[in-house]
């Protein structure tokens, strides 16, 4: 029988449990982008709780991106020093931590949110170089891995999606061509850093002529072949898709199960679970070994401590999604319970 608090292997990493904390927004940072005591305290509480793996809040690649004012950035002078302080703190609890990197728009001078077909080869080389340099900063900062944002409606998610990518060069058309920009990034990151590479991508998107599960499986196999170390499966409108009304109708479970059958690297089920019994039922009814959670950690960064004591814990998160809509790292229902 699998249990969510099993010590287990995740590629070359050892995790203290099967729970992966995925971050999203960072509202407690200073305006300059610097870390604050509140951020360090939150991460320490998460690391000490019994979590297996921490994936950071989003690090925005560009300061003019639509999400940059709600997220961290790699583009300030003290980034590596403060990142090292953060990762050293998390590592005290033998918990690995990945940096989540993403961009939603590509803006160039006065051109805003440039369409995929209008991105030049030179533009792509700049994007790739900037992502690789960010990865190197993460490596210097002590992160164990990087999560590449290929899901939801992020820029690279649109690039690999036939609904948005109508290019006619070697970066458009076939699945391999649409994924080429990502595979080239992964190749260089693997050569220049020690980072574990995790790719977060949509299982499907439901758009006309868009991503189907079968194409996602093909993409997952290509990512594995070209160096990705693990995957996290999500959907375009996650986490707002998950509510108390549809918590037992999570289509990602079946999709993740199908992907696991077709690849040989770890695969994380992305979101939707809120109780200890629910998670253990999923773990033992499927081949899924890792489950990510985001909003329960916003409500209470230390809730896993209670779960280990009680044995049948349930998150007190109300699934209101205000932390998503208001783009904060804090709960809007009641203050997060921070243990000393």
mmCIF file of C-alpha atoms in Angstrom:
data_model
loop_
_atom_site.group_PDB
_atom_site.id
_atom_site.type_symbol
_atom_site.label_atom_id
_atom_site.label_comp_id
_atom_site.label_asym_id
_atom_site.label_seq_id
_atom_site.Cartn_x
_atom_site.Cartn_y
_atom_site.Cartn_z
ATOM 1 C CA UNK A 1 0.000 0.000 0.000
ATOM 2 C CA UNK A 2 1.263 3.436 -0.934
ATOM 3 C CA UNK A 3 0.950 6.298 1.534
ATOM 4 C CA UNK A 4 1.367 9.987 0.880
ATOM 5 C CA UNK A 5 4.075 10.171 3.575
ATOM 6 C CA UNK A 6 6.233 7.450 2.003
ATOM 7 C CA UNK A 7 9.895 8.316 1.532
ATOM 8 C CA UNK A 8 10.436 7.731 -2.190
ATOM 9 C CA UNK A 9 12.685 8.391 -5.161
ATOM 10 C CA UNK A 10 11.951 11.112 -7.686
ATOM 11 C CA UNK A 11 14.535 10.588 -10.382
ATOM 12 C CA UNK A 12 17.873 11.132 -8.637
ATOM 13 C CA UNK A 13 16.209 12.944 -5.723
ATOM 14 C CA UNK A 14 14.871 11.478 -2.485
ATOM 15 C CA UNK A 15 11.567 12.917 -1.245
ATOM 16 C CA UNK A 16 10.207 12.789 2.313
ATOM 17 C CA UNK A 17 6.650 12.342 1.003
ATOM 18 C CA UNK A 18 4.691 12.103 -2.227
ATOM 19 C CA UNK A 19 3.296 15.640 -1.880
ATOM 20 C CA UNK A 20 4.644 18.338 -4.185
ATOM 21 C CA UNK A 21 3.930 21.922 -3.253
ATOM 22 C CA UNK A 22 3.453 24.056 -6.380
ATOM 23 C CA UNK A 23 3.587 27.843 -6.014
ATOM 24 C CA UNK A 24 1.962 30.507 -8.141
ATOM 25 C CA UNK A 25 1.905 34.172 -7.081
ATOM 26 C CA UNK A 26 4.309 36.088 -4.831
ATOM 27 C CA UNK A 27 2.622 39.071 -3.184
ATOM 28 C CA UNK A 28 4.951 39.444 -0.183
ATOM 29 C CA UNK A 29 8.056 40.540 -2.064
ATOM 30 C CA UNK A 30 9.523 44.027 -1.929
ATOM 31 C CA UNK A 31 8.855 46.315 -4.873
ATOM 32 C CA UNK A 32 12.442 45.908 -6.006
ATOM 33 C CA UNK A 33 11.883 42.181 -6.324
ATOM 34 C CA UNK A 34 13.785 41.269 -3.167
ATOM 35 C CA UNK A 35 12.862 38.516 -0.731
ATOM 36 C CA UNK A 36 11.256 39.444 2.597
ATOM 37 C CA UNK A 37 11.207 37.759 6.033
ATOM 38 C CA UNK A 38 7.596 36.694 5.369
ATOM 39 C CA UNK A 39 8.694 34.751 2.297
ATOM 40 C CA UNK A 40 11.526 32.994 4.106
ATOM 41 C CA UNK A 41 9.187 32.107 6.995
ATOM 42 C CA UNK A 42 6.577 30.705 4.637
ATOM 43 C CA UNK A 43 9.064 28.510 2.810
ATOM 44 C CA UNK A 44 10.543 27.247 6.078
ATOM 45 C CA UNK A 45 7.085 26.301 7.361
ATOM 46 C CA UNK A 46 6.349 24.434 4.130
ATOM 47 C CA UNK A 47 9.719 22.638 4.190
ATOM 48 C CA UNK A 48 9.295 21.622 7.846
ATOM 49 C CA UNK A 49 5.751 20.317 7.324
ATOM 50 C CA UNK A 50 6.566 16.979 5.696
ATOM 51 C CA UNK A 51 6.334 18.032 2.061
ATOM 52 C CA UNK A 52 8.309 15.991 -0.457
ATOM 53 C CA UNK A 53 9.236 18.642 -3.027
ATOM 54 C CA UNK A 54 8.762 22.405 -3.217
ATOM 55 C CA UNK A 55 8.197 24.158 -6.531
ATOM 56 C CA UNK A 56 8.595 27.891 -6.036
ATOM 57 C CA UNK A 57 6.161 30.629 -6.865
ATOM 58 C CA UNK A 58 6.468 31.739 -10.469
ATOM 59 C CA UNK A 59 9.657 33.518 -11.486
ATOM 60 C CA UNK A 60 8.719 35.805 -14.352
ATOM 61 C CA UNK A 61 11.257 35.871 -17.180
ATOM 62 C CA UNK A 62 10.574 39.454 -18.239
ATOM 63 C CA UNK A 63 9.720 42.572 -16.192
ATOM 64 C CA UNK A 64 7.126 43.706 -18.750
ATOM 65 C CA UNK A 65 5.279 40.400 -18.821
ATOM 66 C CA UNK A 66 1.622 40.516 -17.760
ATOM 67 C CA UNK A 67 2.343 38.440 -14.640
ATOM 68 C CA UNK A 68 5.566 40.186 -13.606
ATOM 69 C CA UNK A 69 3.908 42.429 -11.018
ATOM 70 C CA UNK A 70 2.449 39.378 -9.271
ATOM 71 C CA UNK A 71 5.564 37.239 -9.268
ATOM 72 C CA UNK A 72 9.234 37.051 -8.450
ATOM 73 C CA UNK A 73 11.909 37.940 -10.972
ATOM 74 C CA UNK A 74 15.442 36.794 -11.681
ATOM 75 C CA UNK A 75 16.374 40.267 -12.886
ATOM 76 C CA UNK A 76 17.782 42.025 -9.850
ATOM 77 C CA UNK A 77 21.327 42.212 -8.570
ATOM 78 C CA UNK A 78 20.890 40.285 -5.311
ATOM 79 C CA UNK A 79 18.924 37.413 -6.804
ATOM 80 C CA UNK A 80 21.584 34.691 -6.533
ATOM 81 C CA UNK A 81 22.534 35.676 -2.968
ATOM 82 C CA UNK A 82 18.922 35.677 -1.771
ATOM 83 C CA UNK A 83 18.105 32.508 -3.701
ATOM 84 C CA UNK A 84 21.010 30.785 -1.955
ATOM 85 C CA UNK A 85 19.656 31.915 1.424
ATOM 86 C CA UNK A 86 16.236 30.484 0.511
ATOM 87 C CA UNK A 87 17.471 27.160 -0.832
ATOM 88 C CA UNK A 88 19.882 26.681 2.078
ATOM 89 C CA UNK A 89 16.951 27.210 4.458
ATOM 90 C CA UNK A 90 14.788 24.635 2.671
ATOM 91 C CA UNK A 91 17.648 22.133 2.445
ATOM 92 C CA UNK A 92 18.008 22.112 6.243
ATOM 93 C CA UNK A 93 14.858 19.945 6.191
ATOM 94 C CA UNK A 94 16.222 17.649 3.418
ATOM 95 C CA UNK A 95 13.601 18.977 0.995
ATOM 96 C CA UNK A 96 14.550 19.662 -2.650
ATOM 97 C CA UNK A 97 13.291 22.856 -4.247
ATOM 98 C CA UNK A 98 12.689 23.712 -7.910
ATOM 99 C CA UNK A 99 12.387 27.205 -9.402
ATOM 100 C CA UNK A 100 9.290 27.693 -11.560
ATOM 101 C CA UNK A 101 10.068 29.763 -14.680
ATOM 102 C CA UNK A 102 7.509 31.119 -17.088
ATOM 103 C CA UNK A 103 6.375 33.891 -19.379
ATOM 104 C CA UNK A 104 2.920 34.684 -20.697
ATOM 105 C CA UNK A 105 3.667 37.295 -23.353
ATOM 106 C CA UNK A 106 6.532 38.182 -25.620
ATOM 107 C CA UNK A 107 6.850 41.960 -25.890
ATOM 108 C CA UNK A 108 9.406 43.795 -28.019
ATOM 109 C CA UNK A 109 9.776 47.561 -27.754
ATOM 110 C CA UNK A 110 6.341 48.959 -28.646
ATOM 111 C CA UNK A 111 5.015 45.597 -29.877
ATOM 112 C CA UNK A 112 2.949 43.874 -27.193
ATOM 113 C CA UNK A 113 1.926 40.228 -26.877
ATOM 114 C CA UNK A 114 3.404 39.234 -30.228
ATOM 115 C CA UNK A 115 1.650 36.307 -31.923
ATOM 116 C CA UNK A 116 3.525 33.044 -32.294
ATOM 117 C CA UNK A 117 3.736 33.320 -36.084
ATOM 118 C CA UNK A 118 5.232 36.812 -35.803
ATOM 119 C CA UNK A 119 8.090 35.816 -33.474
ATOM 120 C CA UNK A 120 11.295 35.974 -35.531
ATOM 121 C CA UNK A 121 14.168 33.506 -35.304
ATOM 122 C CA UNK A 122 16.223 36.223 -33.610
ATOM 123 C CA UNK A 123 13.395 36.714 -31.108
ATOM 124 C CA UNK A 124 13.372 32.990 -30.382
ATOM 125 C CA UNK A 125 17.129 32.956 -29.843
ATOM 126 C CA UNK A 126 16.748 35.794 -27.341
ATOM 127 C CA UNK A 127 13.975 33.970 -25.485
ATOM 128 C CA UNK A 128 16.040 30.789 -25.392
ATOM 129 C CA UNK A 129 19.173 32.616 -24.225
ATOM 130 C CA UNK A 130 17.222 34.430 -21.503
ATOM 131 C CA UNK A 131 15.674 31.183 -20.227
ATOM 132 C CA UNK A 132 19.062 29.454 -20.220
ATOM 133 C CA UNK A 133 20.644 32.347 -18.309
ATOM 134 C CA UNK A 134 17.787 32.216 -15.805
ATOM 135 C CA UNK A 135 18.413 28.484 -15.362
ATOM 136 C CA UNK A 136 22.084 29.165 -14.694
ATOM 137 C CA UNK A 137 21.114 31.706 -12.025
ATOM 138 C CA UNK A 138 18.858 29.096 -10.432
ATOM 139 C CA UNK A 139 21.743 26.655 -10.446
ATOM 140 C CA UNK A 140 24.087 29.192 -8.822
ATOM 141 C CA UNK A 141 21.323 29.992 -6.326
ATOM 142 C CA UNK A 142 21.232 26.405 -5.075
ATOM 143 C CA UNK A 143 17.958 25.223 -6.595
ATOM 144 C CA UNK A 144 17.789 21.488 -7.257
ATOM 145 C CA UNK A 145 15.740 21.857 -10.398
ATOM 146 C CA UNK A 146 13.797 24.088 -12.732
ATOM 147 C CA UNK A 147 10.165 23.818 -13.766
ATOM 148 C CA UNK A 148 9.581 25.043 -17.309
ATOM 149 C CA UNK A 149 6.105 26.544 -17.704
ATOM 150 C CA UNK A 150 4.718 24.768 -20.783
ATOM 151 C CA UNK A 151 1.143 24.604 -19.513
ATOM 152 C CA UNK A 152 -1.910 26.758 -18.826
ATOM 153 C CA UNK A 153 -1.874 29.606 -21.399
ATOM 154 C CA UNK A 154 1.776 30.532 -20.993
ATOM 155 C CA UNK A 155 3.778 31.586 -24.026
ATOM 156 C CA UNK A 156 5.485 28.230 -24.571
ATOM 157 C CA UNK A 157 2.171 26.406 -24.070
ATOM 158 C CA UNK A 158 0.772 28.396 -26.974
ATOM 159 C CA UNK A 159 3.926 27.812 -29.005
ATOM 160 C CA UNK A 160 3.505 24.015 -28.838
ATOM 161 C CA UNK A 161 -0.262 24.167 -29.422
ATOM 162 C CA UNK A 162 -1.529 23.913 -33.042
ATOM 163 C CA UNK A 163 -4.422 26.255 -32.209
ATOM 164 C CA UNK A 164 -1.976 29.127 -31.665
ATOM 165 C CA UNK A 165 1.047 28.090 -33.744
ATOM 166 C CA UNK A 166 0.486 28.446 -37.494
ATOM 167 C CA UNK A 167 4.158 28.872 -38.383
ATOM 168 C CA UNK A 168 5.394 27.316 -41.623
ATOM 169 C CA UNK A 169 9.094 27.056 -40.748
ATOM 170 C CA UNK A 170 10.877 24.379 -38.683
ATOM 171 C CA UNK A 171 9.201 25.743 -35.530
ATOM 172 C CA UNK A 172 5.666 25.052 -36.755
ATOM 173 C CA UNK A 173 3.596 22.266 -38.250
ATOM 174 C CA UNK A 174 4.449 18.882 -36.743
ATOM 175 C CA UNK A 175 4.486 18.157 -33.039
ATOM 176 C CA UNK A 176 8.277 17.903 -33.077
ATOM 177 C CA UNK A 177 8.629 21.248 -34.857
ATOM 178 C CA UNK A 178 6.295 23.062 -32.480
ATOM 179 C CA UNK A 179 8.214 21.613 -29.539
ATOM 180 C CA UNK A 180 11.636 22.371 -31.037
ATOM 181 C CA UNK A 181 12.082 25.706 -29.218
ATOM 182 C CA UNK A 182 11.662 23.878 -25.884
ATOM 183 C CA UNK A 183 13.871 20.923 -26.781
ATOM 184 C CA UNK A 184 16.691 23.290 -27.730
ATOM 185 C CA UNK A 185 16.370 25.045 -24.361
ATOM 186 C CA UNK A 186 16.440 21.737 -22.482
ATOM 187 C CA UNK A 187 19.542 20.589 -24.370
ATOM 188 C CA UNK A 188 21.576 23.625 -23.301
ATOM 189 C CA UNK A 189 20.295 23.620 -19.700
ATOM 190 C CA UNK A 190 21.344 19.979 -19.404
ATOM 191 C CA UNK A 191 24.805 20.823 -20.720
ATOM 192 C CA UNK A 192 25.410 23.913 -18.596
ATOM 193 C CA UNK A 193 23.752 23.161 -15.234
ATOM 194 C CA UNK A 194 23.155 20.349 -12.756
ATOM 195 C CA UNK A 195 19.437 21.092 -12.564
ATOM 196 C CA UNK A 196 16.670 18.507 -12.638
ATOM 197 C CA UNK A 197 14.353 19.622 -15.468
ATOM 198 C CA UNK A 198 10.624 19.358 -14.818
ATOM 199 C CA UNK A 199 8.103 20.339 -17.488
ATOM 200 C CA UNK A 200 4.607 21.485 -16.511
ATOM 201 C CA UNK A 201 2.182 20.976 -19.394
ATOM 202 C CA UNK A 202 -1.496 20.632 -20.193
ATOM 203 C CA UNK A 203 -3.059 17.192 -20.489
ATOM 204 C CA UNK A 204 -5.475 18.665 -23.066
ATOM 205 C CA UNK A 205 -7.104 22.013 -23.708
ATOM 206 C CA UNK A 206 -10.510 21.445 -25.278
ATOM 207 C CA UNK A 207 -9.985 24.015 -28.043
ATOM 208 C CA UNK A 208 -10.858 23.335 -31.678
ATOM 209 C CA UNK A 209 -7.883 21.624 -33.352
ATOM 210 C CA UNK A 210 -5.967 22.049 -30.098
ATOM 211 C CA UNK A 211 -4.109 19.697 -27.797
ATOM 212 C CA UNK A 212 -5.549 16.224 -27.332
ATOM 213 C CA UNK A 213 -4.353 13.719 -24.773
ATOM 214 C CA UNK A 214 -2.722 11.650 -27.499
ATOM 215 C CA UNK A 215 -0.686 14.599 -28.709
ATOM 216 C CA UNK A 216 0.258 15.446 -25.133
ATOM 217 C CA UNK A 217 1.502 11.875 -24.696
ATOM 218 C CA UNK A 218 3.605 12.314 -27.842
ATOM 219 C CA UNK A 219 5.005 15.573 -26.436
ATOM 220 C CA UNK A 220 5.775 13.892 -23.114
ATOM 221 C CA UNK A 221 7.707 11.155 -24.905
ATOM 222 C CA UNK A 222 9.681 13.727 -26.897
ATOM 223 C CA UNK A 223 10.461 15.701 -23.740
ATOM 224 C CA UNK A 224 11.726 12.545 -22.039
ATOM 225 C CA UNK A 225 13.797 11.575 -25.081
ATOM 226 C CA UNK A 226 15.459 14.998 -25.172
ATOM 227 C CA UNK A 227 16.362 15.253 -21.512
ATOM 228 C CA UNK A 228 13.369 16.200 -19.349
ATOM 229 C CA UNK A 229 13.668 14.490 -15.955
ATOM 230 C CA UNK A 230 10.028 14.691 -14.826
ATOM 231 C CA UNK A 231 6.608 16.051 -15.782
ATOM 232 C CA UNK A 232 3.713 17.803 -14.065
ATOM 233 C CA UNK A 233 0.315 17.481 -15.710
ATOM 234 C CA UNK A 234 -2.164 20.342 -15.492
ATOM 235 C CA UNK A 235 -4.901 21.931 -17.609
ATOM 236 C CA UNK A 236 -5.265 25.431 -19.111
ATOM 237 C CA UNK A 237 -7.587 26.795 -16.447
ATOM 238 C CA UNK A 238 -5.942 25.231 -13.410
ATOM 239 C CA UNK A 239 -6.277 25.991 -10.510
ATOM 240 C CA UNK A 240 -9.588 27.800 -10.983
ATOM 241 C CA UNK A 241 -10.943 24.609 -12.560
ATOM 242 C CA UNK A 242 -10.803 22.897 -9.168
ATOM 243 C CA UNK A 243 -13.729 23.779 -6.907
ATOM 244 C CA UNK A 244 -15.559 21.933 -4.155
ATOM 245 C CA UNK A 245 -18.297 21.100 -6.668
ATOM 246 C CA UNK A 246 -16.035 19.209 -9.086
ATOM 247 C CA UNK A 247 -13.312 17.968 -6.754
ATOM 248 C CA UNK A 248 -14.444 14.348 -7.370
ATOM 249 C CA UNK A 249 -14.578 14.833 -11.157
ATOM 250 C CA UNK A 250 -10.914 15.404 -11.844
ATOM 251 C CA UNK A 251 -10.207 14.375 -15.476
ATOM 252 C CA UNK A 252 -6.492 14.835 -14.885
ATOM 253 C CA UNK A 253 -6.380 11.567 -12.946
ATOM 254 C CA UNK A 254 -7.183 9.431 -15.998
ATOM 255 C CA UNK A 255 -5.000 11.584 -18.251
ATOM 256 C CA UNK A 256 -2.034 11.396 -15.891
ATOM 257 C CA UNK A 257 -2.496 7.645 -15.596
ATOM 258 C CA UNK A 258 -2.310 7.297 -19.393
ATOM 259 C CA UNK A 259 0.818 9.438 -19.584
ATOM 260 C CA UNK A 260 2.521 7.410 -16.846
ATOM 261 C CA UNK A 261 1.990 4.258 -18.902
ATOM 262 C CA UNK A 262 3.858 5.778 -21.861
ATOM 263 C CA UNK A 263 6.924 7.361 -20.226
ATOM 264 C CA UNK A 264 9.647 6.213 -17.816
ATOM 265 C CA UNK A 265 10.180 9.431 -15.852
ATOM 266 C CA UNK A 266 8.250 10.642 -12.771
ATOM 267 C CA UNK A 267 4.881 12.253 -13.461
ATOM 268 C CA UNK A 268 3.089 14.551 -10.981
ATOM 269 C CA UNK A 269 -0.696 14.835 -10.887
ATOM 270 C CA UNK A 270 -1.313 18.579 -10.855
ATOM 271 C CA UNK A 271 -3.878 19.660 -8.304
ATOM 272 C CA UNK A 272 -7.415 18.935 -7.192
ATOM 273 C CA UNK A 273 -6.775 16.904 -4.015
ATOM 274 C CA UNK A 274 -7.743 18.289 -0.596
ATOM 275 C CA UNK A 275 -7.757 15.390 1.895
ATOM 276 C CA UNK A 276 -5.428 12.687 3.131
ATOM 277 C CA UNK A 277 -7.882 9.874 2.385
ATOM 278 C CA UNK A 278 -8.583 11.226 -1.099
ATOM 279 C CA UNK A 279 -4.874 11.348 -1.912
ATOM 280 C CA UNK A 280 -4.192 7.854 -0.580
ATOM 281 C CA UNK A 281 -7.142 6.513 -2.571
ATOM 282 C CA UNK A 282 -5.707 8.020 -5.763
ATOM 283 C CA UNK A 283 -2.229 6.685 -5.001
ATOM 284 C CA UNK A 284 -3.498 3.137 -4.458
ATOM 285 C CA UNK A 285 -6.101 3.027 -7.238
ATOM 286 C CA UNK A 286 -3.690 4.229 -9.936
ATOM 287 C CA UNK A 287 -0.019 4.276 -10.950
ATOM 288 C CA UNK A 288 0.208 7.919 -9.794
ATOM 289 C CA UNK A 289 2.986 8.342 -7.225
ATOM 290 C CA UNK A 290 3.151 12.123 -6.781
ATOM 291 C CA UNK A 291 0.414 14.710 -6.260
ATOM 292 C CA UNK A 292 0.853 18.481 -6.216
ATOM 293 C CA UNK A 293 -1.046 20.946 -4.055
ATOM 294 C CA UNK A 294 -1.079 24.750 -4.182
ATOM 295 C CA UNK A 295 -4.008 26.448 -2.452
ATOM 296 C CA UNK A 296 -3.976 24.307 0.729
ATOM 297 C CA UNK A 297 -0.427 25.588 1.320
ATOM 298 C CA UNK A 298 -1.640 29.161 0.820
ATOM 299 C CA UNK A 299 -4.286 28.656 3.495
ATOM 300 C CA UNK A 300 -1.864 26.967 5.904
ATOM 301 C CA UNK A 301 1.795 26.338 4.970
ATOM 302 C CA UNK A 302 2.076 23.758 7.787
ATOM 303 C CA UNK A 303 -1.126 21.732 7.317
ATOM 304 C CA UNK A 304 0.808 18.502 6.636
ATOM 305 C CA UNK A 305 1.993 18.506 10.248
ATOM 306 C CA UNK A 306 -1.608 18.042 11.384
ATOM 307 C CA UNK A 307 -2.172 15.393 8.730
ATOM 308 C CA UNK A 308 0.726 13.318 10.024
ATOM 309 C CA UNK A 309 -0.683 13.525 13.555
ATOM 310 C CA UNK A 310 -4.351 12.955 12.698
ATOM 311 C CA UNK A 311 -3.992 10.331 9.972
ATOM 312 C CA UNK A 312 -7.147 11.411 8.131
ATOM 313 C CA UNK A 313 -6.562 15.114 7.631
ATOM 314 C CA UNK A 314 -8.463 17.442 5.334
ATOM 315 C CA UNK A 315 -7.452 20.877 4.161
ATOM 316 C CA UNK A 316 -9.481 23.770 5.571
ATOM 317 C CA UNK A 317 -9.016 25.645 2.288
ATOM 318 C CA UNK A 318 -12.492 26.691 1.048
ATOM 319 C CA UNK A 319 -11.490 26.391 -2.620
ATOM 320 C CA UNK A 320 -12.757 29.922 -3.165
ATOM 321 C CA UNK A 321 -9.896 30.635 -5.625
ATOM 322 C CA UNK A 322 -9.481 34.188 -4.330
ATOM 323 C CA UNK A 323 -5.738 33.616 -3.940
ATOM 324 C CA UNK A 324 -5.702 32.887 -7.671
ATOM 325 C CA UNK A 325 -8.011 35.682 -8.827
ATOM 326 C CA UNK A 326 -6.458 38.319 -6.556
ATOM 327 C CA UNK A 327 -2.974 36.982 -7.353
ATOM 328 C CA UNK A 328 -1.611 36.746 -3.848
ATOM 329 C CA UNK A 329 0.405 34.248 -1.841
ATOM 330 C CA UNK A 330 -1.894 34.763 1.159
ATOM 331 C CA UNK A 331 -5.341 33.399 2.025
ATOM 332 C CA UNK A 332 -8.387 35.699 1.875
ATOM 333 C CA UNK A 333 -10.674 33.561 4.027
ATOM 334 C CA UNK A 334 -8.688 33.768 7.242
ATOM 335 C CA UNK A 335 -5.039 34.426 8.158
ATOM 336 C CA UNK A 336 -2.706 31.547 7.429
ATOM 337 C CA UNK A 337 -1.757 29.578 10.527
ATOM 338 C CA UNK A 338 2.020 29.980 10.878
ATOM 339 C CA UNK A 339 3.678 27.836 13.485
ATOM 340 C CA UNK A 340 6.622 29.329 15.425
#
